[in-house]
Coordinates of C-alpha atoms in Angstrom, one line a residue:
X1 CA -13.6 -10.1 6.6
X2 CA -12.2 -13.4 4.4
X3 CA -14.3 -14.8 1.7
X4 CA -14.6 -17.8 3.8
X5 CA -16.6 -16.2 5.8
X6 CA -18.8 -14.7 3.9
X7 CA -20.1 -17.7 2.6
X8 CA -20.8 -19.0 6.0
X9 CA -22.6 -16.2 6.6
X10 CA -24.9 -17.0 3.7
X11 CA -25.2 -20.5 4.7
X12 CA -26.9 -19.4 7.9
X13 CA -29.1 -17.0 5.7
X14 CA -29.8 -19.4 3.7
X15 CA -30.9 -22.2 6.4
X16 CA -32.8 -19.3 7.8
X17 CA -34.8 -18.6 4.6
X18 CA -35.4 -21.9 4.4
X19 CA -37.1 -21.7 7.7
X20 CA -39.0 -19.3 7.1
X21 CA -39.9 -20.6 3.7
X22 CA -41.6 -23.9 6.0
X23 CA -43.4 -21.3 8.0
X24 CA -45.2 -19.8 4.7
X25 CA -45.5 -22.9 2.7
X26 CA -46.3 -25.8 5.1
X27 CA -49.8 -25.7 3.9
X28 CA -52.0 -28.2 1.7
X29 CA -52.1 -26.9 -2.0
X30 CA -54.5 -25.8 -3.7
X31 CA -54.9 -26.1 -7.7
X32 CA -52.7 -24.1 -9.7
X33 CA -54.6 -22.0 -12.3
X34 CA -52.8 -20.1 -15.0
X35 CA -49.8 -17.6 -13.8
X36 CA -49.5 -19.4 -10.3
X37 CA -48.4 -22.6 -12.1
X38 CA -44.9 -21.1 -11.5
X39 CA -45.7 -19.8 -8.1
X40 CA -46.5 -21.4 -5.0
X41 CA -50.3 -21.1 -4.9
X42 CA -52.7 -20.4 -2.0
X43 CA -54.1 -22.7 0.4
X44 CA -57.4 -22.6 2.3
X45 CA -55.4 -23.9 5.6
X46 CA -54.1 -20.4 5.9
X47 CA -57.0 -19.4 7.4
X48 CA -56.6 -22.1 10.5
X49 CA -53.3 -21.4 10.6
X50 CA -52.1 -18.3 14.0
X51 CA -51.0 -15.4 12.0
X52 CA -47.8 -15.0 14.1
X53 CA -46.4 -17.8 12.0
X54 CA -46.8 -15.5 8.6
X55 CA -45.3 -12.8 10.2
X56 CA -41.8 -14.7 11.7
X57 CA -42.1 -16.5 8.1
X58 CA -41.8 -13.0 6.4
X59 CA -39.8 -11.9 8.0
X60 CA -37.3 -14.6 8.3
X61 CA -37.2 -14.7 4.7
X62 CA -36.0 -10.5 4.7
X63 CA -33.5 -11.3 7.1
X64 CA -32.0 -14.6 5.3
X65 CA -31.7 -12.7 1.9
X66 CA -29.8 -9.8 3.6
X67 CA -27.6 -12.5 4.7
X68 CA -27.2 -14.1 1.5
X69 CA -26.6 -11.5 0.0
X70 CA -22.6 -12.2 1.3
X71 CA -22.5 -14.9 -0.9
X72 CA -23.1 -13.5 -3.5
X73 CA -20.7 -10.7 -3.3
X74 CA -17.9 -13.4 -2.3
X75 CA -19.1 -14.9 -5.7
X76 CA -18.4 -11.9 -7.4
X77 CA -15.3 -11.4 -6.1
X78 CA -14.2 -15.0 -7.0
X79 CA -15.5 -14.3 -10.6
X80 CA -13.1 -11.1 -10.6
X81 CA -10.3 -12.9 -9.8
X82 CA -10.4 -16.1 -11.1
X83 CA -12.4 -15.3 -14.2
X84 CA -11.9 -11.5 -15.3
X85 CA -15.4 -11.3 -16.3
X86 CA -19.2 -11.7 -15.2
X87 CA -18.4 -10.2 -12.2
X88 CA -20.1 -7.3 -12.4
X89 CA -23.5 -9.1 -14.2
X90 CA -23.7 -11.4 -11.4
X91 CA -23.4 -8.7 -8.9
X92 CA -26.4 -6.5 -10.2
X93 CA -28.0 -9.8 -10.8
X94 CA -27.5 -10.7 -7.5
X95 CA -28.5 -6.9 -6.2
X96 CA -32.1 -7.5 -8.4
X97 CA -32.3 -11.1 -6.7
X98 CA -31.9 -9.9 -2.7
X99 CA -34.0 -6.8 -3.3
X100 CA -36.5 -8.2 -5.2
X101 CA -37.0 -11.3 -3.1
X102 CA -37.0 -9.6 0.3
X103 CA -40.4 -8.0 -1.1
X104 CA -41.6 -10.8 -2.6
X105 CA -41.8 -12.7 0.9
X106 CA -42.9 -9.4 2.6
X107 CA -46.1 -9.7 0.2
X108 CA -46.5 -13.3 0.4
X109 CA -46.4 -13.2 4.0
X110 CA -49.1 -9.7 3.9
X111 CA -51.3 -11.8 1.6
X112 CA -51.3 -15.2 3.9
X113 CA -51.9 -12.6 6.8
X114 CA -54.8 -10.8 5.3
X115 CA -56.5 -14.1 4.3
X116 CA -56.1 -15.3 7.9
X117 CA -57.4 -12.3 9.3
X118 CA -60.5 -11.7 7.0
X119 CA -61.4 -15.9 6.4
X120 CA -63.7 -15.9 9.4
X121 CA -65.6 -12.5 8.3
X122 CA -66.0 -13.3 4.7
X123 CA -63.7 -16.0 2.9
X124 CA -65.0 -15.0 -1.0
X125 CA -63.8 -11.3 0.2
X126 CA -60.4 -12.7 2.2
X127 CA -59.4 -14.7 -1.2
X128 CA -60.5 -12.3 -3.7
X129 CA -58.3 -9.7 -1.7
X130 CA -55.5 -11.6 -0.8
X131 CA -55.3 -13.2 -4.6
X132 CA -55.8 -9.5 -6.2
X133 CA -53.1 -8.3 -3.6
X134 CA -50.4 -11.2 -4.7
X135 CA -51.4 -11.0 -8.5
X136 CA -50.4 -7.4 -8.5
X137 CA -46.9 -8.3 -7.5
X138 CA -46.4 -11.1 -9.4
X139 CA -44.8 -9.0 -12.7
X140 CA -42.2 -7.5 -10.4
X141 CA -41.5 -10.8 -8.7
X142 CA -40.8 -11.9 -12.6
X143 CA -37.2 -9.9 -12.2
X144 CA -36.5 -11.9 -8.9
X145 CA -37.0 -15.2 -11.3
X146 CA -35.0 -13.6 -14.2
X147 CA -32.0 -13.0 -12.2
X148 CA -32.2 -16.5 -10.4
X149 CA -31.8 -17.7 -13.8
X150 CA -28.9 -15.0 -14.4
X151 CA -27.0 -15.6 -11.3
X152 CA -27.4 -19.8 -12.3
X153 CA -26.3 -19.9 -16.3
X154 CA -23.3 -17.6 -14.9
X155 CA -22.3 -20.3 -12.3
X156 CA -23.1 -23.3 -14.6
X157 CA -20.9 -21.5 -17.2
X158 CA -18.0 -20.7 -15.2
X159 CA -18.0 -24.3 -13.4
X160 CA -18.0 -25.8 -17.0
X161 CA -14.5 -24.4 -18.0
X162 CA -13.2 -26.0 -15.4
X163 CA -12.4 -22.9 -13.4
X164 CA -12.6 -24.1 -9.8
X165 CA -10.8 -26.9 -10.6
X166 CA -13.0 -30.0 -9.8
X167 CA -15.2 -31.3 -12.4
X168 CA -18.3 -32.0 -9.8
X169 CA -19.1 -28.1 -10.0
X170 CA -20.9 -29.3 -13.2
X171 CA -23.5 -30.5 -11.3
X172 CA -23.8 -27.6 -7.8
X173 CA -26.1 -25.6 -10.4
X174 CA -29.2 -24.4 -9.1
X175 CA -32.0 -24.9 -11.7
X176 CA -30.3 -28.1 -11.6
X177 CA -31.6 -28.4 -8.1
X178 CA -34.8 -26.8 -9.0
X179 CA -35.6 -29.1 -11.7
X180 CA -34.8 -32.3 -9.5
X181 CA -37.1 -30.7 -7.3
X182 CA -40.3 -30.1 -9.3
X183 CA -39.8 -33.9 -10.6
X184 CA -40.0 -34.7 -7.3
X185 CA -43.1 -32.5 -6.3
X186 CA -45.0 -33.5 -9.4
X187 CA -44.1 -37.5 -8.7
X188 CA -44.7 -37.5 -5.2
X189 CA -48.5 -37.0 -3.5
X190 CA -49.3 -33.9 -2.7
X191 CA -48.8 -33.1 1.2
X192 CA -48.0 -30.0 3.0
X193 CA -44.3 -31.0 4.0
X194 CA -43.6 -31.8 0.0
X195 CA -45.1 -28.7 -0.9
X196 CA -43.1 -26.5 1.9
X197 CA -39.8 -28.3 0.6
X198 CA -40.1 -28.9 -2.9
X199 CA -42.4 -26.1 -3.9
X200 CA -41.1 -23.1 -1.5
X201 CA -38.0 -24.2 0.0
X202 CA -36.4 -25.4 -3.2
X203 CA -34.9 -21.8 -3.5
X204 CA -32.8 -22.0 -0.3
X205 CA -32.1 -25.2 -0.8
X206 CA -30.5 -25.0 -3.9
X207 CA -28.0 -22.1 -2.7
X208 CA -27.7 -23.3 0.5
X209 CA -25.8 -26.4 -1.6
X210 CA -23.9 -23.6 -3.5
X211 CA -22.8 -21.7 -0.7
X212 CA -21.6 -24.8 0.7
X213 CA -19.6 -25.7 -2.4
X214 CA -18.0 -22.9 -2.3
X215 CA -16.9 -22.3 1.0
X216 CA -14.6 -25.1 0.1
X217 CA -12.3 -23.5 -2.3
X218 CA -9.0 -21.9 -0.9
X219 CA -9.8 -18.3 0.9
X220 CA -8.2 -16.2 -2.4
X221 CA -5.8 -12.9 -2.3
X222 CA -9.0 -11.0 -1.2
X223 CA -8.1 -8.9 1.8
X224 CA -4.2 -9.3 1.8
X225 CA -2.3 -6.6 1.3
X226 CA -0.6 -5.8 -2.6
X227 CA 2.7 -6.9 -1.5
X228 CA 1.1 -10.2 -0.7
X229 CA -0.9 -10.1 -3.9
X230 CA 2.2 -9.3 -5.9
X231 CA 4.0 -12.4 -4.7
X232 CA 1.4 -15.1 -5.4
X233 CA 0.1 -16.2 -1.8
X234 CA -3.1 -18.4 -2.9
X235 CA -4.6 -17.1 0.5
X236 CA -4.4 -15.7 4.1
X237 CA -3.5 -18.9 5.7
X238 CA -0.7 -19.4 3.6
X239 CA 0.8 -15.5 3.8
X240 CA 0.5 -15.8 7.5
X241 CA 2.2 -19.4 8.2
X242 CA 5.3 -18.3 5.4
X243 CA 5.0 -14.9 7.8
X244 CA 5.4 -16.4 11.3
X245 CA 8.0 -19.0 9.8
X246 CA 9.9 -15.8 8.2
X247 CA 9.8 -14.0 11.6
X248 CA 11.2 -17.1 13.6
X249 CA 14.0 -17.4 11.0
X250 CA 14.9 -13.5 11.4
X251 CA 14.7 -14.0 15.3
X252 CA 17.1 -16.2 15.3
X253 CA 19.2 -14.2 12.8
X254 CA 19.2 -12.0 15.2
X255 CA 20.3 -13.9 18.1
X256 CA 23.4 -15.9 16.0
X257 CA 24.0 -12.0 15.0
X258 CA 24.9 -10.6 18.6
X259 CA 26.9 -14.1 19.1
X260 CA 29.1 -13.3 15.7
X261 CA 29.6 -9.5 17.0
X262 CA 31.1 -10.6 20.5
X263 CA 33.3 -12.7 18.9
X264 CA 34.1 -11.5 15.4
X265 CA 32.4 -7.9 15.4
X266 CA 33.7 -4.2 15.9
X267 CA 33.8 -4.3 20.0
X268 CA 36.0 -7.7 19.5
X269 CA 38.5 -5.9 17.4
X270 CA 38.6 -2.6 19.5
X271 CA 39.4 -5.3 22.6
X272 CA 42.0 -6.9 20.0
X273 CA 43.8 -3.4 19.9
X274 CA 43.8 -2.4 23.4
X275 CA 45.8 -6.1 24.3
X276 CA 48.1 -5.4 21.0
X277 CA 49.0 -1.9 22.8
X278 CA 49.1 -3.1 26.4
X279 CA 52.0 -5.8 24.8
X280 CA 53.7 -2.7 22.9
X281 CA 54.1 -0.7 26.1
X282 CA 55.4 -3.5 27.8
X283 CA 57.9 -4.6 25.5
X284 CA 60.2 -1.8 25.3
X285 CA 60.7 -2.6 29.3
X286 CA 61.2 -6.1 28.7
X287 CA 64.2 -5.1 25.8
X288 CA 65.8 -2.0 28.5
X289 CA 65.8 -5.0 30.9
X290 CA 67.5 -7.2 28.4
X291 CA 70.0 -4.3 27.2
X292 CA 72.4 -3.9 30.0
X293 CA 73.1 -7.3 30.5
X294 CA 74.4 -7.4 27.1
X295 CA 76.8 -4.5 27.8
X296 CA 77.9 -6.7 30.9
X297 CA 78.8 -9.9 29.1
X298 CA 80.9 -7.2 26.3
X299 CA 82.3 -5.9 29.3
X300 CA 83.0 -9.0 30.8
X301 CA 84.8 -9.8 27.6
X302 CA 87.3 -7.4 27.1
X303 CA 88.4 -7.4 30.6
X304 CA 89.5 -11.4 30.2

């Protein structure tokens, strides 16, 4: 599989975690208090919402990181070849991110579902044990933020120096994105599209625009073979057109080849021979033909 498509493969995980981020996060916010200031917070509309819709939205958001989780290796193999270095940092940070994430949604999802399910019994009991539930989880989902931030300084970095080659990969960072986004969240009026958008889908968003970016650059040696690698094709498409030209050109070799041997070659020259001969056994006849009527004419001679 080329590089090129593994990032469209993350593209479509990351459109689907971005859809499944809308299912969980569509909701009306409620105040942020302390630690959830940098998580999306509950709303009380999850209790009108059908629970089906938490459960898709989970897991959605398990499937899309599997997913993305393409990209991030063709990133890593980018950074090997093009860079040298990092490679190996942005692929555990990237293993942290994927694994860390897929439970983070699982949980999310389990804690909107629980709410849902107990509101109508008791609602003090469905937040207290949905909010205990979340807050339990939100230390480990701290790694999940950590290594966002890893994966992003790495990329910024690398972009920086020029290394792709267009300057514009300055600004395809994603806590670039991020920021941009919770500007936008804290200028516009709360609603539950902004909130789904800007508060939960500004995630999959932001590498949704990274896989794209980088979908663009030239498939690299990845997957060719180490003769092709040792002779500097940039990428498949370019081995494979020099390839089929190569084999055309020897095709026809071939062809002006058998035309030189019937007329210049081995076979040619045996022929050659065999008409050489054929004259030498016919010329000695020719000269015992020619022979006697010389001894006439001397005759001839000393008679007169």
């Amino acid at each position: 599989m080329t590089i090129k498509k593994l990032f469209y493969i993350a593209i479509a995980g990351s459109l689907l975690c971005f859809c499944g981020d809308m299912l969980l996060g569509c909701f009306y916010p409620m105040e942020k208090v302390g630690i959830f200031h940098l998580f999306p917070a509950f709303s009380e509309e999850w209790s009108n919402a059908t629970s089906i819709r938490f459960i898709i939205g989970g897991l959605l958001g398990v499937i899309a990181l599997l997913l993305m989780f393409c990209g991030f290796y063709a990133i890593s193999v980018l950074l090997k070849e093009k860079v040298g270095k990092y490679d190996k940092l942005f692929f555990i940070a990237s293993i942290v991110f994927v694994s860390v994430g897929t439970l983070y949604h699982c949980v999310f999802a389990i804690s909107a579902w629980l709410y849902n399910q107990l509101a109508e019994e008791n609602i003090v009991l469905a937040k207290r044990i949905s909010e205990r539930f979340f807050t339990t989880f939100i230390c480990v989902a701290f790694l999940a933020a950590i290594s966002f931030i890893i994966l992003s300084i790495i990329i910024f970095c690398v972009a920086i120096k020029g290394t792709w080659g267009k300057k514009r990969w300055v600004l395809i960072n994603p806590l670039l994105f991020m920021g941009i986004s919770i500007m936008v969240a804290t200028v516009l009026p709360a609603n539950a599209i902004i909130n789904g958008v800007f508060d939960w889908g500004q995630q999959s968003l932001a590498l949704l625009l990274v896989f794209c970016a980088f979908s663009k650059i030239p498939c690299t040696t990845s997957g060719l073979s180490g003769i092709a690698k040792r002779y500097g094709y940039q990428n498949v498409q370019d081995f494979y057109r020099i390839y089929y030209k190569a084999e055309d050109a020897y095709a026809t070799y071939q062809k002006e080849t058998v035309k030189w041997e019937e007329s210049y070659g081995e076979n040619s020259r045996k022929r050659a021979r065999v008409s050489i001969k054929e004259l030498l056994k016919k010329q000695p006849k020719q000269t015992s033909d020619y022979q006697p009527q010389r001894t006439v004419k001397k005759k001839d001679r000393g008679t007169r």
